[in-house]
Amino acid sequence: MVQSIKKWVLKRSINTISNLSNKNLVRLINFAEKSFIHEDSIKAMAEGMKKLINDNHPTVQMAQGILKKLSKNCRDKFVENFFINAGIIGHEKQRKMAKKLGFGLPFLFVISPSAKCNLECVGCYASEYKMEEGLPYEEVDRVLKEAKELGIYFITISGGEPFMWPHLFRMLEDHNDMYFQIYTNGTLITKEVVKKLAKVGNALPAISIEGFEEETEKRRGPGMYQKVMDAMDNLKEAGVPFGFSATPTRLNSEILMSDKFIDKMIEKGAMIGWYFQYAPVGRNPDTSLMSTPEQRNKLRQRVLEFRDTRPIFIGDFWNDGPFVGGCMAGARPGGYFHINCNGDVEPCVFCQFSVDNIKGKKLIDVIQSPFFKAIREAQPYCDNKNLLTPCAVIDNPQALRDAVEKYGAKPSYNASYETVRNPEICASLDQYSKEYHELTDPIWEKEYAGKWKHWKDNKDYQEIEAKQK
């Protein structure tokens, strides 16, 4: 009962953030710290949030703006399911379970319930799956129920195109205490679909875009840019939260990191944005499409600028290594993993190898698979713990080759082996890794080392490990 009262007070308080003074926002965080937060790492984040508020940072303006723009139902679900259930209640449950189990748990996972898609985008890994492949609803439902038992309330849905999966809205309704991020090409987000999203309230579409019209249609096909723009307009009008998802390549990196592009996304109503560097996986992997080390580092710098000057949350899946404690793959504490449309459990959506399948296995068992343990034990992959180079696919490719070889991990599809066995691709990745380390190792030592820790260096994790031993 005490926990329920605390949750009610917190929900009511967060819902009024848009009208709160900065002073009262700090009081709200103090309440959350006292009532729910126990770990040093989370307390440090809370202190950082209070500093942002006191500095009147654009991030604070963004959070207040988000709550004002959302419909009441979407706002309520965003606050209760994401902030409270996933961020606070779920985290508290995971903290207790970690002490009992002797190992930490991931914050989220990605699940691709279907391979079906209405597009054939250049370089998309999902296109390697067969259109008829997919997970039965009962399997997805079971996995989500087990996730909540582990304190996981935030799920990302990928594909294929998730809006082609016939059970999508049934899932959102059956698990209305969870929050879902849906990666989508946006072409099926009609006004009718938006009405359904507004009604359930617990989903945030992240719409794929490659830049402006020329860049988007070169990869996704004629007419796709306008469909994306229409989808964003539909969502904004209905007060449904959404974001964009972009893949920087050597060809479009400069466009995607431009003021013009970011300002366009803000104008359309995007509340978040994700950058995922092109990695040579999927159909016809092509290392020549990868952003140059210089382009990637420039994007890192630009994202930091956007965060200080724009009212939108930007996530950079690779360059944000310092802020999330390194590679998030392998179901590490606070990290994630991927269940593909066949049920194969992969360390990461870009690390497409597996030794386990979710069918017939409990979620807690696949999290503790020997292959995943090997991935976690190998992290941070490099001796100097440079978290600007967190990835086992493009930054430290030998680590992935060693794990796949040692545990006999099978490829999710035939082209997966190209990443670890094709001599030309392996040589290109080794050269890329070498050049990016040479570029960022000095930056890491000068600007980040000593300030940002690898996840294994967290006091909370070390205490759990000590008890296990």
Coordinates of C-alpha atoms in Angstrom, one line a residue:
M1 CA 0.0 0.0 0.0
V2 CA 2.9 2.4 0.8
Q3 CA 4.4 1.6 -2.6
S4 CA 1.1 2.3 -4.3
I5 CA 0.7 5.7 -2.5
K6 CA 4.3 6.7 -3.5
K7 CA 3.6 5.7 -7.1
W8 CA 0.3 7.7 -7.1
V9 CA 2.1 10.8 -5.7
L10 CA 5.0 10.5 -8.2
K11 CA 2.6 10.0 -11.2
R12 CA 0.5 13.0 -10.2
S13 CA 3.7 15.1 -9.7
I14 CA 5.3 14.2 -13.0
N15 CA 2.1 15.0 -14.9
T16 CA 2.4 18.5 -13.6
I17 CA 6.0 19.0 -14.7
S18 CA 5.0 21.3 -17.6
N19 CA 3.6 23.7 -15.1
L20 CA 6.2 23.3 -12.3
S21 CA 8.9 25.8 -11.5
N22 CA 12.5 24.7 -11.6
K23 CA 12.6 24.8 -7.8
N24 CA 9.6 22.4 -7.5
L25 CA 11.1 20.1 -10.2
V26 CA 14.2 19.7 -8.0
R27 CA 11.9 18.9 -5.0
L28 CA 10.2 16.2 -7.1
I29 CA 13.5 14.6 -7.9
N30 CA 14.4 14.7 -4.2
F31 CA 11.2 12.9 -3.4
A32 CA 11.9 10.2 -6.0
E33 CA 15.5 9.8 -4.6
K34 CA 14.2 9.4 -1.1
S35 CA 11.3 7.0 -2.0
F36 CA 12.7 4.8 -4.8
I37 CA 16.3 5.3 -5.6
H38 CA 19.0 3.4 -3.8
E39 CA 21.9 2.8 -6.2
D40 CA 24.9 5.1 -6.4
S41 CA 24.8 5.1 -10.3
I42 CA 21.1 6.2 -10.3
K43 CA 21.6 8.8 -7.6
A44 CA 24.4 10.3 -9.7
M45 CA 22.0 10.5 -12.7
A46 CA 19.5 12.3 -10.4
E47 CA 22.1 14.8 -9.3
G48 CA 22.9 15.4 -13.0
M49 CA 19.2 16.0 -13.7
K50 CA 19.0 18.6 -10.9
K51 CA 21.9 20.4 -12.3
L52 CA 20.3 20.6 -15.7
I53 CA 17.1 22.0 -14.1
N54 CA 19.0 24.6 -12.1
D55 CA 20.9 25.6 -15.4
N56 CA 17.5 25.8 -17.2
H57 CA 19.0 23.4 -19.9
P58 CA 17.1 22.8 -23.2
T59 CA 16.6 19.2 -22.0
V60 CA 14.3 20.5 -19.3
Q61 CA 12.4 22.7 -21.8
M62 CA 12.1 19.6 -24.0
A63 CA 10.6 17.5 -21.1
Q64 CA 8.1 20.2 -20.3
G65 CA 7.2 20.7 -24.0
I66 CA 6.7 17.0 -24.5
L67 CA 4.1 16.7 -21.7
K68 CA 2.3 19.8 -23.1
K69 CA 2.0 18.4 -26.6
L70 CA 0.8 14.9 -25.7
S71 CA -2.8 13.9 -25.5
K72 CA -3.9 13.1 -21.9
N73 CA -4.0 9.4 -22.4
C74 CA -0.6 9.3 -24.1
R75 CA 0.9 11.5 -21.4
D76 CA -0.5 9.3 -18.6
K77 CA 0.9 6.2 -20.2
F78 CA 4.3 7.8 -20.9
V79 CA 4.6 8.9 -17.3
E80 CA 3.3 5.8 -15.6
N81 CA 4.7 3.1 -17.9
F82 CA 8.0 4.5 -18.9
F83 CA 9.0 6.8 -16.1
I84 CA 7.5 5.0 -13.2
N85 CA 7.1 1.3 -14.1
A86 CA 10.2 1.0 -16.2
G87 CA 12.4 3.6 -14.8
I88 CA 11.6 3.4 -11.1
I89 CA 9.4 0.5 -10.0
G90 CA 11.0 -1.9 -12.5
H91 CA 14.5 -0.8 -11.6
E92 CA 13.8 -1.3 -7.9
K93 CA 12.5 -4.8 -8.7
Q94 CA 15.7 -5.5 -10.7
R95 CA 17.9 -4.3 -8.0
K96 CA 16.4 -6.7 -5.5
M97 CA 16.4 -9.6 -8.0
A98 CA 20.1 -9.0 -8.9
K99 CA 21.1 -9.4 -5.3
K100 CA 19.1 -12.7 -5.1
L101 CA 20.2 -14.0 -8.5
G102 CA 23.8 -12.9 -8.3
F103 CA 23.8 -11.1 -11.6
G104 CA 22.3 -7.9 -13.1
L105 CA 19.5 -7.7 -15.6
P106 CA 19.0 -5.7 -18.8
F107 CA 16.8 -2.6 -18.8
L108 CA 15.1 -3.6 -22.1
F109 CA 15.2 -5.9 -25.1
V110 CA 14.3 -5.6 -28.8
I111 CA 11.9 -8.2 -30.3
S112 CA 11.1 -8.5 -34.0
P113 CA 7.9 -10.6 -34.1
S114 CA 7.6 -10.6 -37.9
A115 CA 9.8 -10.4 -40.9
K116 CA 7.1 -9.0 -43.2
C117 CA 7.9 -5.6 -44.7
N118 CA 6.4 -3.5 -47.5
L119 CA 9.8 -2.0 -48.5
E120 CA 13.2 -3.4 -49.6
C121 CA 15.6 -0.7 -48.3
V122 CA 19.3 -0.9 -49.4
G123 CA 21.4 -2.6 -46.7
C124 CA 18.5 -3.6 -44.4
Y125 CA 19.4 -6.7 -42.4
A126 CA 15.7 -7.7 -41.9
S127 CA 15.3 -8.3 -45.6
E128 CA 17.3 -11.5 -45.3
Y129 CA 14.5 -13.2 -43.4
K130 CA 11.7 -14.9 -45.2
M131 CA 8.5 -13.0 -45.3
E132 CA 6.5 -15.9 -43.8
E133 CA 8.7 -16.1 -40.8
G134 CA 7.5 -14.8 -37.5
L135 CA 6.6 -15.5 -33.9
P136 CA 3.2 -16.6 -32.8
Y137 CA 1.4 -14.2 -30.5
E138 CA 1.4 -16.7 -27.6
E139 CA 5.2 -16.8 -27.7
V140 CA 5.5 -13.0 -27.6
D141 CA 2.8 -12.7 -24.9
R142 CA 4.7 -15.3 -22.7
V143 CA 8.0 -13.5 -23.1
L144 CA 6.5 -10.1 -22.2
K145 CA 4.9 -11.6 -19.0
E146 CA 8.3 -13.1 -18.0
A147 CA 9.9 -9.7 -18.7
K148 CA 7.7 -8.0 -16.2
E149 CA 8.5 -10.6 -13.6
L150 CA 12.2 -9.5 -14.1
G151 CA 11.3 -5.9 -13.8
I152 CA 11.6 -5.1 -17.5
Y153 CA 8.8 -2.8 -18.6
F154 CA 10.3 -1.1 -21.7
I155 CA 10.4 -3.0 -24.9
T156 CA 11.5 -2.0 -28.4
I157 CA 9.6 -3.6 -31.4
S158 CA 11.4 -4.0 -34.7
G159 CA 11.0 -6.1 -37.8
G160 CA 10.3 -6.3 -40.7
E161 CA 7.7 -3.6 -40.5
P162 CA 5.9 -3.9 -37.1
F163 CA 2.7 -2.4 -38.4
M164 CA 2.3 -5.3 -40.7
W165 CA 2.2 -7.7 -37.7
P166 CA -1.5 -8.5 -37.2
H167 CA -1.2 -8.8 -33.4
L168 CA 0.6 -5.4 -32.7
F169 CA -2.4 -3.6 -31.1
R170 CA -3.5 -6.7 -29.3
M171 CA 0.0 -6.8 -27.7
L172 CA -0.2 -3.1 -26.7
E173 CA -3.6 -3.6 -25.1
D174 CA -2.8 -6.8 -23.3
H175 CA 0.4 -5.3 -21.9
N176 CA -0.9 -1.8 -21.1
D177 CA 1.4 -1.5 -18.1
M178 CA 4.5 -1.6 -20.4
Y179 CA 5.9 1.0 -22.7
F180 CA 6.9 0.2 -26.3
Q181 CA 9.1 1.9 -28.8
I182 CA 8.4 0.8 -32.4
Y183 CA 10.9 1.2 -35.2
T184 CA 8.9 1.7 -38.4
N185 CA 9.3 3.0 -41.9
G186 CA 6.2 5.1 -41.2
T187 CA 4.4 4.3 -44.5
L188 CA 1.5 2.5 -42.7
I189 CA 0.9 5.1 -40.1
T190 CA -2.4 6.4 -41.4
K191 CA -4.9 8.6 -39.5
E192 CA -6.8 5.4 -38.6
V193 CA -3.7 3.8 -37.2
V194 CA -2.9 7.0 -35.3
K195 CA -6.3 6.9 -33.6
K196 CA -5.5 3.4 -32.4
L197 CA -2.1 4.5 -31.1
A198 CA -3.7 7.4 -29.3
K199 CA -6.3 5.1 -27.7
V200 CA -3.7 2.6 -26.3
G201 CA -1.3 5.4 -25.4
N202 CA 1.7 3.2 -24.6
A203 CA 3.7 3.2 -27.8
L204 CA 6.2 5.6 -29.4
P205 CA 6.9 5.1 -33.1
A206 CA 10.5 5.9 -34.2
I207 CA 10.2 6.6 -38.0
S208 CA 13.1 5.8 -40.3
I209 CA 14.4 8.6 -42.4
E210 CA 17.7 9.1 -44.3
G211 CA 17.8 12.9 -44.5
F212 CA 15.6 14.9 -46.9
E213 CA 13.7 13.7 -50.0
E214 CA 16.7 12.8 -52.1
E215 CA 18.5 10.8 -49.5
T216 CA 15.4 9.0 -48.2
E217 CA 14.1 8.0 -51.5
K218 CA 17.5 6.8 -52.8
R219 CA 17.4 4.2 -50.1
R220 CA 13.7 3.6 -49.5
G221 CA 12.1 4.2 -52.9
P222 CA 10.0 6.9 -54.7
G223 CA 7.3 8.7 -52.6
M224 CA 8.6 7.4 -49.3
Y225 CA 9.7 10.8 -48.0
Q226 CA 6.3 12.4 -48.3
K227 CA 4.7 9.3 -46.6
V228 CA 7.1 9.9 -43.7
M229 CA 6.2 13.5 -43.5
D230 CA 2.5 12.7 -43.5
A231 CA 2.9 10.1 -40.8
M232 CA 4.7 12.7 -38.6
D233 CA 1.9 15.2 -39.2
N234 CA -0.8 12.6 -38.3
L235 CA 1.0 11.7 -35.0
K236 CA 1.6 15.3 -34.1
E237 CA -2.0 16.3 -34.7
A238 CA -3.2 13.4 -32.4
G239 CA -0.7 14.1 -29.6
V240 CA 1.0 10.8 -30.0
P241 CA 4.7 10.9 -29.1
F242 CA 7.1 9.9 -31.9
G243 CA 10.7 10.3 -33.0
F244 CA 13.0 9.7 -35.9
S245 CA 15.6 7.0 -36.6
A246 CA 18.4 7.7 -39.0
T247 CA 21.3 5.6 -40.4
P248 CA 24.4 7.8 -41.1
T249 CA 26.5 6.5 -44.0
R250 CA 29.4 8.0 -45.9
L251 CA 26.9 9.5 -48.3
N252 CA 24.4 11.2 -46.0
S253 CA 26.2 11.9 -42.7
E254 CA 26.7 15.6 -43.4
I255 CA 23.0 16.0 -44.1
L256 CA 21.9 14.1 -41.0
M257 CA 24.1 16.1 -38.7
S258 CA 23.1 19.5 -40.1
D259 CA 21.1 22.2 -38.3
K260 CA 18.6 22.1 -41.2
F261 CA 17.8 18.4 -40.7
I262 CA 17.5 18.6 -36.9
D263 CA 15.4 21.7 -37.0
K264 CA 13.1 20.1 -39.6
M265 CA 12.5 17.1 -37.3
I266 CA 11.7 19.5 -34.4
E267 CA 9.3 21.4 -36.6
K268 CA 7.5 18.2 -37.5
G269 CA 7.1 17.4 -33.8
A270 CA 9.7 14.7 -33.2
M271 CA 10.5 14.4 -29.5
I272 CA 13.4 12.0 -29.8
G273 CA 15.9 11.0 -32.5
W274 CA 18.2 8.0 -32.9
Y275 CA 21.4 7.7 -34.9
F276 CA 22.5 4.2 -35.9
Q277 CA 25.8 4.1 -37.8
Y278 CA 25.6 2.0 -40.9
A279 CA 27.2 -1.4 -40.1
P280 CA 28.0 -4.0 -42.8
V281 CA 25.3 -6.5 -41.9
G282 CA 22.3 -7.6 -43.8
R283 CA 21.8 -8.0 -47.6
N284 CA 25.0 -7.4 -49.5
P285 CA 27.0 -5.8 -46.6
D286 CA 29.1 -3.0 -48.0
T287 CA 31.9 -1.5 -45.9
S288 CA 32.3 1.4 -48.4
L289 CA 29.0 2.8 -47.1
M290 CA 30.3 3.1 -43.5
S291 CA 30.8 6.7 -42.3
T292 CA 34.4 7.6 -42.2
P293 CA 36.0 7.8 -38.7
E294 CA 36.1 11.6 -39.2
Q295 CA 32.4 11.7 -40.1
R296 CA 31.5 9.6 -37.1
N297 CA 33.5 11.7 -34.7
K298 CA 32.0 14.9 -36.1
L299 CA 28.5 13.4 -35.5
R300 CA 29.5 12.7 -31.9
Q301 CA 30.4 16.4 -31.5
R302 CA 27.3 17.6 -33.3
V303 CA 25.0 15.5 -31.0
L304 CA 26.6 17.1 -28.0
E305 CA 25.8 20.5 -29.5
F306 CA 22.2 19.5 -30.3
R307 CA 21.7 18.5 -26.7
D308 CA 22.8 21.9 -25.5
T309 CA 20.9 23.9 -28.0
R310 CA 17.8 22.0 -29.2
P311 CA 14.6 20.9 -27.4
I312 CA 14.8 17.2 -28.6
F313 CA 16.4 14.2 -27.1
I314 CA 19.1 12.7 -29.4
G315 CA 20.6 9.2 -28.9
D316 CA 23.7 8.1 -30.8
F317 CA 23.9 4.3 -30.4
W318 CA 27.6 4.1 -30.9
N319 CA 29.0 7.4 -29.8
D320 CA 27.0 7.4 -26.6
G321 CA 29.2 4.6 -25.2
P322 CA 30.5 6.8 -22.3
F323 CA 27.0 7.7 -21.1
V324 CA 25.7 4.1 -21.0
G325 CA 28.9 2.4 -19.7
G326 CA 30.0 0.9 -23.0
C327 CA 28.5 -1.8 -25.2
M328 CA 24.9 -2.6 -24.2
A329 CA 24.9 -6.0 -25.9
G330 CA 24.6 -9.4 -24.4
A331 CA 21.9 -8.6 -21.8
R332 CA 24.4 -6.9 -19.5
P333 CA 23.1 -5.0 -16.5
G334 CA 21.2 -2.0 -17.8
G335 CA 21.8 -3.2 -21.4
Y336 CA 19.7 -5.1 -23.9
F337 CA 19.5 -8.0 -26.4
H338 CA 17.5 -9.0 -29.5
I339 CA 14.9 -11.7 -30.2
N340 CA 14.5 -12.1 -33.9
C341 CA 11.5 -13.3 -35.9
N342 CA 12.6 -16.9 -35.6
G343 CA 13.0 -16.7 -31.9
D344 CA 16.8 -16.7 -32.0
V345 CA 18.3 -14.6 -29.2
E346 CA 21.1 -12.3 -30.4
P347 CA 23.4 -10.2 -28.3
C348 CA 22.5 -7.1 -30.4
V349 CA 20.4 -6.3 -33.5
F350 CA 23.7 -5.8 -35.3
C351 CA 25.4 -8.8 -33.8
Q352 CA 23.4 -11.4 -35.6
F353 CA 24.5 -14.7 -34.1
S354 CA 22.9 -16.9 -31.5
V355 CA 23.2 -20.1 -29.5
D356 CA 19.7 -20.0 -27.9
N357 CA 16.1 -19.7 -29.1
I358 CA 13.3 -18.3 -27.0
K359 CA 10.9 -21.1 -28.0
G360 CA 10.7 -23.5 -25.1
K361 CA 13.1 -21.6 -22.9
K362 CA 12.5 -19.1 -20.2
L363 CA 13.7 -15.5 -20.6
I364 CA 15.9 -15.7 -17.6
D365 CA 17.7 -18.7 -19.0
V366 CA 18.6 -17.2 -22.4
I367 CA 19.8 -14.1 -20.6
Q368 CA 22.3 -16.3 -18.8
S369 CA 23.4 -18.3 -21.9
P370 CA 27.2 -19.1 -22.2
F371 CA 27.4 -17.1 -25.4
F372 CA 25.9 -14.0 -23.7
K373 CA 28.2 -14.5 -20.7
A374 CA 31.2 -14.6 -23.0
I375 CA 30.1 -11.3 -24.7
R376 CA 29.7 -9.6 -21.3
E377 CA 33.0 -11.0 -20.0
A378 CA 34.8 -9.7 -23.1
Q379 CA 33.5 -6.1 -22.5
P380 CA 34.9 -3.5 -22.8
Y381 CA 36.8 -5.3 -25.6
C382 CA 39.8 -3.0 -25.5
D383 CA 42.6 -2.6 -22.9
N384 CA 42.2 1.2 -22.4
K385 CA 38.5 0.9 -21.9
N386 CA 37.8 3.6 -24.5
L387 CA 34.0 3.8 -24.3
L388 CA 34.0 5.9 -27.5
T389 CA 34.8 2.6 -29.3
P390 CA 32.2 0.3 -27.6
C391 CA 31.1 -2.0 -30.4
A392 CA 32.2 -5.6 -31.0
V393 CA 31.1 -5.4 -34.7
I394 CA 32.8 -2.3 -36.0
D395 CA 35.1 -1.0 -33.2
N396 CA 36.6 -4.3 -31.9
P397 CA 35.7 -6.9 -34.5
Q398 CA 38.1 -9.5 -33.3
A399 CA 36.1 -9.8 -30.1
L400 CA 33.0 -10.9 -32.1
R401 CA 34.9 -13.3 -34.2
D402 CA 36.4 -15.0 -31.1
A403 CA 33.0 -15.3 -29.3
V404 CA 31.3 -16.8 -32.4
E405 CA 34.1 -19.3 -33.0
K406 CA 34.4 -20.4 -29.4
Y407 CA 30.7 -21.0 -28.8
G408 CA 29.8 -22.1 -32.3
A409 CA 27.2 -19.4 -32.5
K410 CA 25.0 -19.8 -35.6
P411 CA 24.3 -17.0 -38.0
S412 CA 20.8 -15.5 -38.0
Y413 CA 20.9 -15.7 -41.8
N414 CA 23.6 -16.7 -44.3
A415 CA 25.0 -13.1 -44.8
S416 CA 25.8 -12.9 -41.1
Y417 CA 28.9 -14.9 -41.6
E418 CA 30.2 -12.2 -44.0
T419 CA 30.9 -10.0 -41.0
V420 CA 33.2 -12.5 -39.3
R421 CA 34.5 -14.7 -42.2
N422 CA 34.6 -12.7 -45.4
P423 CA 38.4 -11.8 -45.8
E424 CA 37.7 -8.4 -47.5
I425 CA 35.0 -7.3 -45.0
C426 CA 37.1 -8.5 -42.0
A427 CA 40.1 -6.5 -43.3
S428 CA 38.0 -3.4 -43.9
L429 CA 36.6 -3.6 -40.4
D430 CA 40.0 -4.1 -38.9
Q431 CA 41.3 -1.1 -40.7
Y432 CA 38.3 1.0 -39.7
S433 CA 38.7 -0.1 -36.1
K434 CA 42.4 0.8 -36.1
E435 CA 41.7 4.3 -37.6
Y436 CA 38.9 5.0 -35.2
H437 CA 40.9 4.0 -32.2
E438 CA 43.8 6.2 -33.3
L439 CA 41.3 9.1 -33.7
T440 CA 39.4 8.7 -30.4
D441 CA 41.9 7.2 -28.0
P442 CA 43.5 10.6 -27.4
I443 CA 40.0 12.2 -27.0
W444 CA 39.0 9.5 -24.5
E445 CA 42.1 10.1 -22.4
K446 CA 41.8 13.8 -22.5
E447 CA 38.0 14.4 -22.1
Y448 CA 36.4 11.2 -20.7
A449 CA 38.8 8.9 -18.8
G450 CA 38.3 9.1 -15.1
K451 CA 35.0 10.9 -15.6
W452 CA 32.9 8.1 -17.3
K453 CA 33.1 4.5 -16.1
H454 CA 32.5 1.2 -17.8
W455 CA 29.5 -0.6 -16.4
K456 CA 31.7 -3.2 -14.7
D457 CA 33.3 -0.4 -12.7
N458 CA 30.0 0.6 -11.0
K459 CA 30.0 0.0 -7.3
D460 CA 26.5 -1.6 -7.5
Y461 CA 27.7 -4.2 -10.0
Q462 CA 30.8 -5.0 -8.1
E463 CA 28.9 -5.6 -4.9
I464 CA 26.6 -8.1 -6.7
E465 CA 29.6 -9.9 -8.3
A466 CA 31.4 -10.1 -4.9
K467 CA 28.4 -11.8 -3.3
Q468 CA 28.2 -14.3 -6.2
K469 CA 31.8 -15.2 -5.8

